[in-house]
Amino acid sequence: MFHRNHAMAAAILALAVAGCGMSSPRETPPPPAPSSASPAPSSATPTGGGSPAQDTRPALAETRSTMTEDFKLEVVGLNRVKGKHLVVQLRLSNTGTDDLPWTGELGDHTRPLGEIRWASGIGVLDAAAHTWLLPYRPDGSPCLCSDQTRDDLPYAIPPGESITVYAVVPAPSGNPATATVVTPVAPPMPDVPISDEPPAGDFPDPDAQAVLPIVRRIVTPSESLDKSDEIADNGTDLQVNLSSDVLFAVDKATLTGKAKAVLARTAKLIDASPAATVRVEGHADATGNDAINDPLSERRAQAVQRELENLVTRDGVRFQARGFGSRRPLYDNGTEEGRRRNRRVTVTFARPQERREPAAGATRTSEPAEVKAAGGEPFSMKVTGLRRLPGGLGLLTYEITNEGSAETWYNELHHAQDWESLTHQAAGNVRLTDQAGRRRYLPGRLQTDKGAYCACTDVSGVRSTTEKYAPGQTRTFWSLFALPGEAATVQAEIATFPRLDLSIG
């Protein structure tokens, strides 16, 4: 039950550990004194013997940390409140033999928090809206979530013990029956059932105080195999970057013969879109000067506009053309590849809505497929699933195992092309290719005002040792992608491993 008294917020947050199904982390102190907080269900109350309550609720979903296999995460509560908020409760368990720190792994890595003490990385994926929903940020605190210091939680979970933490996040759009629960620790957990019953215990009410929703837009990039275009889909708009090297001769603004076919593909997307306005913008690389780049980019944008006006068959579409010269680069102008991609005409319009979605209950994953590393490296890789999600998204999960007899690093997962540079190092060196559609799909990105973060396993910061393996050790990785709507199979290219053919639902 949410409390509306803002003055009680601090007390409520402290009581959440004992009164909302959140177990106390220590075995030795006596049980906490009775409080006015609503009691948790019997499964989360003390079982006797003078020990604190252990959260024994059944798990709705579970996963393991990529970095620390002894770190088990279980969803024990997912409750929708007032139709617009979710209370997410996770039980964190240490199944190993050494103390297990948890705050660093559960912190939101897409923004600076100052201290490592909050369960701020717990959230849900709103796949239909292409958004990643994180805990609200209230005034005076980074997170409407468990706080290790305030809630008297341990820095490390002792062997064989567990604690329960929570986060209050915006509810996903469309009132879905299930949600995908996400953390920075491990692969997302799809299809977790949402309850509309009140959550067990007392939690702060976002409506009782000023809070800021923390929402990350998911952008899914793809590119044509002939390098004529790249598309970024953010769930609302499509941004189609057309290569000027394909559309025009050097220093010219007259469309080439190949440009007609490239623009015909773009026109079909506009015809399938509800867009009333289409923006056409010309861009140059950093070579040359503004006196040359500005008028050339303007003329190129106008040439593309005229051709699209002839190709688009839908009525009521208005085009706007502008040239920006070299002032809006997407990539590093210090490399040839970056300059090539910066020489572009960008066409932006509302995302087409006619996309095939999987029928309810019909979602399936690919069959497991396994390969050995090339070049004598002692690693094997197995794709454990390629699952369709709403909104045209797909979730890829895969395992990498050190089959050698010595501790070994596998550093190839973060060695993506330089034009894909992200704010943090991540396992982004993964591609899905639709050979029939002649497109290659790259891992999605969580977009912030400070930069882009990979919608995939993070291998930076506290997770910088993720790519180090003990003999026989297996780690599980994940990535979010756009999936081609009509494709039955794709090829997966994961770092240096041989390609795999995967079926998709």
Short mmCIF file of C-alpha atoms in Angstrom, two decimals, residues 298-496:
data_model
loop_
_atom_site.label_atom_id
_atom_site.label_comp_id
_atom_site.label_asym_id
_atom_site.label_seq_id
_atom_site.Cartn_x
_atom_site.Cartn_y
_atom_site.Cartn_z
CA GLU A 298 21.56 21.98 -48.96
CA ARG A 299 21.45 21.10 -52.67
CA ARG A 300 21.77 17.40 -51.90
CA ALA A 301 18.88 17.55 -49.43
CA GLN A 302 16.74 19.29 -52.03
CA ALA A 303 17.62 16.67 -54.66
CA VAL A 304 16.55 13.86 -52.34
CA GLN A 305 13.36 15.73 -51.46
CA ARG A 306 12.37 16.10 -55.11
CA GLU A 307 12.93 12.40 -55.82
CA LEU A 308 10.99 11.29 -52.74
CA GLU A 309 8.09 13.57 -53.68
CA ASN A 310 7.91 11.68 -57.00
CA LEU A 311 8.19 8.24 -55.39
CA VAL A 312 5.89 8.56 -52.38
CA THR A 313 2.34 7.57 -53.37
CA ARG A 314 0.52 8.58 -50.18
CA ASP A 315 -1.28 11.96 -50.10
CA GLY A 316 -0.81 14.57 -47.41
CA VAL A 317 2.95 14.28 -46.95
CA ARG A 318 4.89 17.52 -46.58
CA PHE A 319 8.68 17.60 -47.00
CA GLN A 320 11.17 19.95 -45.35
CA ALA A 321 14.73 20.14 -46.71
CA ARG A 322 17.76 21.74 -45.01
CA GLY A 323 21.53 21.56 -45.20
CA PHE A 324 23.77 21.50 -42.14
CA GLY A 325 27.21 21.14 -43.66
CA SER A 326 29.60 19.47 -41.23
CA ARG A 327 28.03 20.84 -38.03
CA ARG A 328 26.14 17.67 -37.01
CA PRO A 329 28.48 14.69 -37.26
CA LEU A 330 27.25 11.33 -36.01
CA TYR A 331 30.66 9.70 -35.91
CA ASP A 332 34.33 10.49 -35.43
CA ASN A 333 35.66 12.55 -38.33
CA GLY A 334 39.15 11.34 -37.45
CA THR A 335 38.63 8.01 -39.24
CA GLU A 336 37.79 7.27 -42.85
CA GLU A 337 34.82 5.14 -41.80
CA GLY A 338 33.51 7.93 -39.60
CA ARG A 339 33.85 10.48 -42.39
CA ARG A 340 32.11 8.15 -44.85
CA ARG A 341 29.15 7.76 -42.54
CA ASN A 342 28.99 11.49 -41.82
CA ARG A 343 28.59 12.19 -45.56
CA ARG A 344 24.87 11.53 -45.61
CA VAL A 345 21.35 12.73 -46.25
CA THR A 346 19.11 11.98 -43.28
CA VAL A 347 15.39 11.38 -43.81
CA THR A 348 13.32 11.39 -40.59
CA PHE A 349 9.63 10.53 -40.26
CA ALA A 350 7.15 8.81 -37.95
CA ARG A 351 7.79 5.09 -37.57
CA PRO A 352 5.62 2.80 -39.70
CA GLN A 353 3.05 1.01 -37.59
CA GLU A 354 2.44 -2.01 -39.79
CA ARG A 355 4.84 -4.43 -38.18
CA ARG A 356 4.15 -8.11 -37.59
CA GLU A 357 3.92 -8.81 -33.87
CA PRO A 358 3.94 -12.30 -32.37
CA ALA A 359 0.52 -13.56 -31.36
CA ALA A 360 -0.12 -13.85 -27.63
CA GLY A 361 1.27 -17.11 -26.35
CA ALA A 362 3.01 -17.84 -29.65
CA THR A 363 6.42 -16.40 -28.82
CA ARG A 364 9.22 -18.88 -29.20
CA THR A 365 12.97 -18.84 -29.02
CA SER A 366 15.59 -20.27 -31.30
CA GLU A 367 17.03 -23.70 -30.69
CA PRO A 368 20.39 -23.69 -28.85
CA ALA A 369 23.36 -23.63 -31.20
CA GLU A 370 27.01 -24.05 -30.21
CA VAL A 371 30.38 -23.36 -31.88
CA LYS A 372 34.04 -23.39 -30.90
CA ALA A 373 36.28 -20.34 -31.10
CA ALA A 374 38.53 -19.99 -34.11
CA GLY A 375 42.32 -19.80 -33.92
CA GLY A 376 42.81 -22.36 -31.19
CA GLU A 377 41.31 -20.22 -28.38
CA PRO A 378 39.95 -22.40 -25.55
CA PHE A 379 36.42 -20.95 -25.74
CA SER A 380 33.07 -22.25 -26.89
CA MET A 381 29.93 -20.19 -27.44
CA LYS A 382 26.31 -21.31 -27.33
CA VAL A 383 23.30 -19.21 -28.31
CA THR A 384 20.63 -20.09 -25.76
CA GLY A 385 17.78 -18.05 -27.18
CA LEU A 386 16.58 -15.49 -29.71
CA ARG A 387 13.20 -14.36 -28.49
CA ARG A 388 10.72 -11.98 -30.09
CA LEU A 389 9.39 -9.20 -27.89
CA PRO A 390 6.70 -6.59 -28.66
CA GLY A 391 7.62 -3.48 -30.62
CA GLY A 392 9.73 -5.34 -33.17
CA LEU A 393 12.42 -6.06 -30.57
CA GLY A 394 14.30 -9.30 -29.99
CA LEU A 395 16.30 -10.61 -27.02
CA LEU A 396 19.45 -12.62 -27.79
CA THR A 397 21.10 -14.63 -25.01
CA TYR A 398 24.31 -16.61 -25.33
CA GLU A 399 26.91 -18.32 -23.18
CA ILE A 400 30.69 -18.33 -23.45
CA THR A 401 32.71 -21.07 -21.72
CA ASN A 402 36.42 -21.36 -21.03
CA GLU A 403 37.18 -24.97 -21.90
CA GLY A 404 40.87 -24.62 -21.10
CA SER A 405 42.80 -25.47 -17.94
CA ALA A 406 43.99 -21.94 -17.10
CA GLU A 407 42.38 -18.62 -16.26
CA THR A 408 41.94 -16.76 -19.55
CA TRP A 409 40.55 -13.45 -20.79
CA TYR A 410 38.20 -13.17 -23.76
CA ASN A 411 38.28 -9.49 -24.71
CA GLU A 412 36.68 -9.63 -28.14
CA LEU A 413 33.10 -8.91 -27.06
CA HIS A 414 33.69 -5.16 -26.68
CA HIS A 415 35.86 -4.74 -29.79
CA ALA A 416 33.13 -3.21 -31.95
CA GLN A 417 33.84 -0.84 -34.84
CA ASP A 418 34.97 2.61 -33.81
CA TRP A 419 31.93 4.31 -35.37
CA GLU A 420 29.78 2.50 -32.83
CA SER A 421 31.59 4.02 -29.87
CA LEU A 422 29.47 3.99 -26.72
CA THR A 423 29.71 5.85 -23.43
CA HIS A 424 30.71 2.67 -21.60
CA GLN A 425 32.51 -0.47 -22.72
CA ALA A 426 30.00 -3.24 -23.39
CA ALA A 427 29.53 -6.58 -25.15
CA GLY A 428 28.46 -4.85 -28.37
CA ASN A 429 30.50 -6.86 -30.88
CA VAL A 430 27.44 -8.81 -32.00
CA ARG A 431 25.51 -8.75 -35.31
CA LEU A 432 22.34 -10.34 -36.61
CA THR A 433 22.09 -10.50 -40.41
CA ASP A 434 18.96 -11.05 -42.47
CA GLN A 435 20.44 -12.31 -45.72
CA ALA A 436 17.08 -12.34 -47.52
CA GLY A 437 16.40 -8.73 -46.59
CA ARG A 438 20.05 -7.73 -47.06
CA ARG A 439 20.21 -5.99 -43.66
CA ARG A 440 22.47 -6.24 -40.65
CA TYR A 441 21.12 -5.49 -37.15
CA LEU A 442 23.26 -4.07 -34.34
CA PRO A 443 22.63 -4.11 -30.56
CA GLY A 444 20.19 -1.50 -29.34
CA ARG A 445 21.23 1.59 -27.41
CA LEU A 446 19.86 3.27 -24.31
CA GLN A 447 19.86 6.94 -25.24
CA THR A 448 20.54 9.62 -22.61
CA ASP A 449 21.32 13.31 -22.85
CA LYS A 450 24.92 12.42 -21.99
CA GLY A 451 25.42 9.73 -24.61
CA ALA A 452 24.43 6.21 -25.60
CA TYR A 453 24.79 3.01 -23.61
CA CYS A 454 24.60 -0.45 -25.13
CA ALA A 455 21.36 -2.37 -24.51
CA CYS A 456 23.54 -5.38 -23.83
CA THR A 457 25.83 -6.80 -21.15
CA ASP A 458 27.99 -4.09 -19.61
CA VAL A 459 31.70 -4.91 -19.18
CA SER A 460 32.87 -1.63 -17.63
CA GLY A 461 33.25 -0.28 -14.12
CA VAL A 462 32.61 -2.90 -11.44
CA ARG A 463 31.96 -5.37 -14.27
CA SER A 464 35.33 -4.84 -15.95
CA THR A 465 36.41 -8.40 -15.06
CA THR A 466 33.40 -9.95 -16.79
CA GLU A 467 35.58 -11.08 -19.68
CA LYS A 468 37.94 -13.03 -17.39
CA TYR A 469 37.19 -16.76 -17.05
CA ALA A 470 38.34 -19.41 -14.64
CA PRO A 471 38.90 -22.91 -16.09
CA GLY A 472 35.52 -24.37 -17.01
CA GLN A 473 33.65 -21.16 -16.20
CA THR A 474 30.57 -20.16 -18.23
CA ARG A 475 29.15 -16.64 -18.45
CA THR A 476 25.80 -15.61 -19.93
CA PHE A 477 25.48 -12.47 -22.07
CA TRP A 478 22.57 -10.71 -23.75
CA SER A 479 21.69 -8.05 -26.33
CA LEU A 480 18.52 -6.31 -27.50
CA PHE A 481 18.01 -5.98 -31.26
CA ALA A 482 15.40 -4.97 -33.77
CA LEU A 483 14.22 -8.13 -35.53
CA PRO A 484 13.06 -8.17 -39.16
CA GLY A 485 9.31 -8.69 -39.08
CA GLU A 486 9.01 -11.37 -41.74
CA ALA A 487 12.35 -13.16 -41.49
CA ALA A 488 12.35 -16.81 -40.40
CA THR A 489 16.11 -17.02 -39.87
CA VAL A 490 19.07 -14.74 -39.20
CA GLN A 491 22.81 -15.23 -39.00
CA ALA A 492 24.44 -14.41 -35.68
CA GLU A 493 28.01 -13.09 -35.60
CA ILE A 494 29.33 -12.93 -32.05
CA ALA A 495 32.86 -11.53 -31.70
CA THR A 496 35.38 -13.97 -33.20
#
